[in-house]
Amino acid sequence: VQLQASGGGLVQAGGSLRLSCEVSGIAFSSYTLGWFRQAPGRERELVASSGTRDSRTYYADSVKGRFTISRDGAKKTLYLQMDNLNPDDTAVYHCAASGYFSGGAYFPVRYRGQGTLVTVSS
């Protein structure tokens, strides 16, 4: 099983980035997928998740209205479009898969990939 995140980088405040996560080794459409982030000195945070049915999504309050999660079944890729970034968004972002969609911050991780660093300068 591999979840390979990419797309991180350095961006100025107010800018945008799109993260991608290529998923292999699991049935893509059968798993809830999500993006976590962890900044130095902070706990890991579930940023957004995408359920397997009815386009269900969850967003942390800190990113609601600025980030958009989406998934492409044909490409087996999960995306996170991040707009209006601010320095508080600086973190390592990684994608993960779960067998359960809670609609909230509960996300029991079954598989987790390597992260990609996002740095937002002021």
PDB file of C-alpha atoms in Angstrom:
ATOM      1  CA  VAL A   1       0.000   0.000   0.000  1.00  0.00           C
ATOM      2  CA  GLN A   2       1.323   3.416  -0.932  1.00  0.00           C
ATOM      3  CA  LEU A   3      -0.021   6.885  -0.419  1.00  0.00           C
ATOM      4  CA  GLN A   4       2.380   9.324  -2.061  1.00  0.00           C
ATOM      5  CA  ALA A   5       1.794  12.999  -1.362  1.00  0.00           C
ATOM      6  CA  SER A   6       3.246  15.776  -3.500  1.00  0.00           C
ATOM      7  CA  GLY A   7       2.699  19.420  -4.313  1.00  0.00           C
ATOM      8  CA  GLY A   8       4.070  21.120  -1.239  1.00  0.00           C
ATOM      9  CA  GLY A   9       6.358  24.098  -1.411  1.00  0.00           C
ATOM     10  CA  LEU A  10       6.948  27.698  -0.400  1.00  0.00           C
ATOM     11  CA  VAL A  11       4.181  30.208  -1.027  1.00  0.00           C
ATOM     12  CA  GLN A  12       3.419  33.729   0.139  1.00  0.00           C
ATOM     13  CA  ALA A  13       0.474  34.479   2.369  1.00  0.00           C
ATOM     14  CA  GLY A  14      -2.687  34.756   0.317  1.00  0.00           C
ATOM     15  CA  GLY A  15      -1.393  32.316  -2.269  1.00  0.00           C
ATOM     16  CA  SER A  16      -2.578  28.862  -3.293  1.00  0.00           C
ATOM     17  CA  LEU A  17      -1.233  25.347  -3.580  1.00  0.00           C
ATOM     18  CA  ARG A  18      -2.735  22.044  -4.646  1.00  0.00           C
ATOM     19  CA  LEU A  19      -1.585  18.868  -2.965  1.00  0.00           C
ATOM     20  CA  SER A  20      -1.944  15.477  -4.603  1.00  0.00           C
ATOM     21  CA  CYS A  21      -1.891  12.006  -3.093  1.00  0.00           C
ATOM     22  CA  GLU A  22      -1.501   9.033  -5.396  1.00  0.00           C
ATOM     23  CA  VAL A  23      -2.971   5.900  -3.846  1.00  0.00           C
ATOM     24  CA  SER A  24      -2.042   2.338  -4.776  1.00  0.00           C
ATOM     25  CA  GLY A  25      -2.465  -1.113  -3.292  1.00  0.00           C
ATOM     26  CA  ILE A  26      -5.995  -0.608  -1.932  1.00  0.00           C
ATOM     27  CA  ALA A  27      -9.463  -0.314  -3.420  1.00  0.00           C
ATOM     28  CA  PHE A  28      -9.514   3.461  -3.823  1.00  0.00           C
ATOM     29  CA  SER A  29     -13.288   3.835  -3.876  1.00  0.00           C
ATOM     30  CA  SER A  30     -13.775   1.765  -0.717  1.00  0.00           C
ATOM     31  CA  TYR A  31     -11.833   3.996   1.661  1.00  0.00           C
ATOM     32  CA  THR A  32     -12.423   7.273   3.348  1.00  0.00           C
ATOM     33  CA  LEU A  33      -9.419   9.464   2.509  1.00  0.00           C
ATOM     34  CA  GLY A  34      -8.129  12.438   4.370  1.00  0.00           C
ATOM     35  CA  TRP A  35      -5.400  15.013   4.779  1.00  0.00           C
ATOM     36  CA  PHE A  36      -3.617  15.563   8.074  1.00  0.00           C
ATOM     37  CA  ARG A  37      -1.075  18.201   8.952  1.00  0.00           C
ATOM     38  CA  GLN A  38       1.442  18.614  11.719  1.00  0.00           C
ATOM     39  CA  ALA A  39       3.366  21.748  12.521  1.00  0.00           C
ATOM     40  CA  PRO A  40       6.338  21.886  14.896  1.00  0.00           C
ATOM     41  CA  GLY A  41       5.150  21.941  18.481  1.00  0.00           C
ATOM     42  CA  ARG A  42       1.562  21.224  17.532  1.00  0.00           C
ATOM     43  CA  GLU A  43      -0.558  18.097  17.560  1.00  0.00           C
ATOM     44  CA  ARG A  44      -1.454  16.389  14.334  1.00  0.00           C
ATOM     45  CA  GLU A  45      -4.720  17.768  12.927  1.00  0.00           C
ATOM     46  CA  LEU A  46      -7.203  16.261  10.510  1.00  0.00           C
ATOM     47  CA  VAL A  47      -7.618  19.006   7.943  1.00  0.00           C
ATOM     48  CA  ALA A  48     -10.200  17.441   5.646  1.00  0.00           C
ATOM     49  CA  SER A  49     -11.670  14.072   4.747  1.00  0.00           C
ATOM     50  CA  SER A  50     -13.688  12.605   1.925  1.00  0.00           C
ATOM     51  CA  GLY A  51     -16.106   9.741   2.415  1.00  0.00           C
ATOM     52  CA  THR A  52     -16.917   7.031  -0.035  1.00  0.00           C
ATOM     53  CA  ARG A  53     -20.551   7.911  -0.614  1.00  0.00           C
ATOM     54  CA  ASP A  54     -22.673  10.930  -1.467  1.00  0.00           C
ATOM     55  CA  SER A  55     -19.687  13.280  -1.736  1.00  0.00           C
ATOM     56  CA  ARG A  56     -19.503  13.539   2.033  1.00  0.00           C
ATOM     57  CA  THR A  57     -16.707  15.750   3.287  1.00  0.00           C
ATOM     58  CA  TYR A  58     -15.387  17.136   6.534  1.00  0.00           C
ATOM     59  CA  TYR A  59     -13.267  20.245   7.082  1.00  0.00           C
ATOM     60  CA  ALA A  60     -11.564  21.514  10.194  1.00  0.00           C
ATOM     61  CA  ASP A  61     -12.882  24.918  11.231  1.00  0.00           C
ATOM     62  CA  SER A  62      -9.436  26.394  10.651  1.00  0.00           C
ATOM     63  CA  VAL A  63      -9.583  25.678   6.898  1.00  0.00           C
ATOM     64  CA  LYS A  64     -13.303  25.786   6.140  1.00  0.00           C
ATOM     65  CA  GLY A  65     -13.996  28.029   3.153  1.00  0.00           C
ATOM     66  CA  ARG A  66     -10.337  28.042   2.071  1.00  0.00           C
ATOM     67  CA  PHE A  67      -9.474  24.371   1.411  1.00  0.00           C
ATOM     68  CA  THR A  68     -11.267  21.931  -0.870  1.00  0.00           C
ATOM     69  CA  ILE A  69     -10.784  18.166  -0.824  1.00  0.00           C
ATOM     70  CA  SER A  70     -11.572  16.079  -3.881  1.00  0.00           C
ATOM     71  CA  ARG A  71     -10.858  12.636  -5.253  1.00  0.00           C
ATOM     72  CA  ASP A  72     -10.453  11.239  -8.762  1.00  0.00           C
ATOM     73  CA  GLY A  73     -11.276   7.540  -8.900  1.00  0.00           C
ATOM     74  CA  ALA A  74      -9.919   7.079 -12.406  1.00  0.00           C
ATOM     75  CA  LYS A  75      -6.530   8.441 -11.378  1.00  0.00           C
ATOM     76  CA  LYS A  76      -6.723   7.017  -7.834  1.00  0.00           C
ATOM     77  CA  THR A  77      -5.642  10.400  -6.582  1.00  0.00           C
ATOM     78  CA  LEU A  78      -6.768  12.546  -3.678  1.00  0.00           C
ATOM     79  CA  TYR A  79      -6.379  16.315  -3.880  1.00  0.00           C
ATOM     80  CA  LEU A  80      -6.348  19.237  -1.484  1.00  0.00           C
ATOM     81  CA  GLN A  81      -6.788  22.656  -3.039  1.00  0.00           C
ATOM     82  CA  MET A  82      -5.547  25.256  -0.579  1.00  0.00           C
ATOM     83  CA  ASP A  83      -6.441  28.895  -1.180  1.00  0.00           C
ATOM     84  CA  ASN A  84      -5.830  32.078   0.786  1.00  0.00           C
ATOM     85  CA  LEU A  85      -3.003  30.431   2.687  1.00  0.00           C
ATOM     86  CA  ASN A  86      -1.638  32.018   5.835  1.00  0.00           C
ATOM     87  CA  PRO A  87       1.475  31.340   7.942  1.00  0.00           C
ATOM     88  CA  ASP A  88      -0.568  29.202  10.367  1.00  0.00           C
ATOM     89  CA  ASP A  89      -1.027  26.700   7.536  1.00  0.00           C
ATOM     90  CA  THR A  90       2.699  25.940   7.544  1.00  0.00           C
ATOM     91  CA  ALA A  91       3.075  22.222   8.294  1.00  0.00           C
ATOM     92  CA  VAL A  92       3.903  18.819   6.910  1.00  0.00           C
ATOM     93  CA  TYR A  93       0.800  17.501   5.177  1.00  0.00           C
ATOM     94  CA  HIS A  94       0.180  13.829   4.609  1.00  0.00           C
ATOM     95  CA  CYS A  95      -2.678  11.759   3.301  1.00  0.00           C
ATOM     96  CA  ALA A  96      -4.256   8.763   4.987  1.00  0.00           C
ATOM     97  CA  ALA A  97      -6.911   6.126   4.427  1.00  0.00           C
ATOM     98  CA  SER A  98      -9.544   4.895   6.831  1.00  0.00           C
ATOM     99  CA  GLY A  99     -12.326   2.374   6.736  1.00  0.00           C
ATOM    100  CA  TYR A 100     -14.663   4.765   8.551  1.00  0.00           C
ATOM    101  CA  PHE A 101     -16.135   8.202   7.860  1.00  0.00           C
ATOM    102  CA  SER A 102     -17.277   9.973  11.003  1.00  0.00           C
ATOM    103  CA  GLY A 103     -18.230  13.322   9.524  1.00  0.00           C
ATOM    104  CA  GLY A 104     -15.981  14.902  12.145  1.00  0.00           C
ATOM    105  CA  ALA A 105     -12.427  14.924  13.377  1.00  0.00           C
ATOM    106  CA  TYR A 106     -12.432  11.205  14.273  1.00  0.00           C
ATOM    107  CA  PHE A 107     -10.431   9.377  11.603  1.00  0.00           C
ATOM    108  CA  PRO A 108      -9.038   5.955  12.512  1.00  0.00           C
ATOM    109  CA  VAL A 109      -6.007   5.684  10.262  1.00  0.00           C
ATOM    110  CA  ARG A 110      -5.493   2.389   8.519  1.00  0.00           C
ATOM    111  CA  TYR A 111      -2.860   3.538   6.049  1.00  0.00           C
ATOM    112  CA  ARG A 112      -0.728   6.662   6.053  1.00  0.00           C
ATOM    113  CA  GLY A 113       1.712   8.055   3.533  1.00  0.00           C
ATOM    114  CA  GLN A 114       4.790  10.226   3.634  1.00  0.00           C
ATOM    115  CA  GLY A 115       4.257  13.932   3.998  1.00  0.00           C
ATOM    116  CA  THR A 116       4.892  16.982   1.899  1.00  0.00           C
ATOM    117  CA  LEU A 117       6.023  20.264   3.436  1.00  0.00           C
ATOM    118  CA  VAL A 118       3.989  23.416   2.979  1.00  0.00           C
ATOM    119  CA  THR A 119       5.604  26.681   4.046  1.00  0.00           C
ATOM    120  CA  VAL A 120       3.662  29.935   3.960  1.00  0.00           C
ATOM    121  CA  SER A 121       5.649  33.131   4.322  1.00  0.00           C
ATOM    122  CA  SER A 122       4.166  36.358   5.656  1.00  0.00           C
TER     123      SER A 122
END
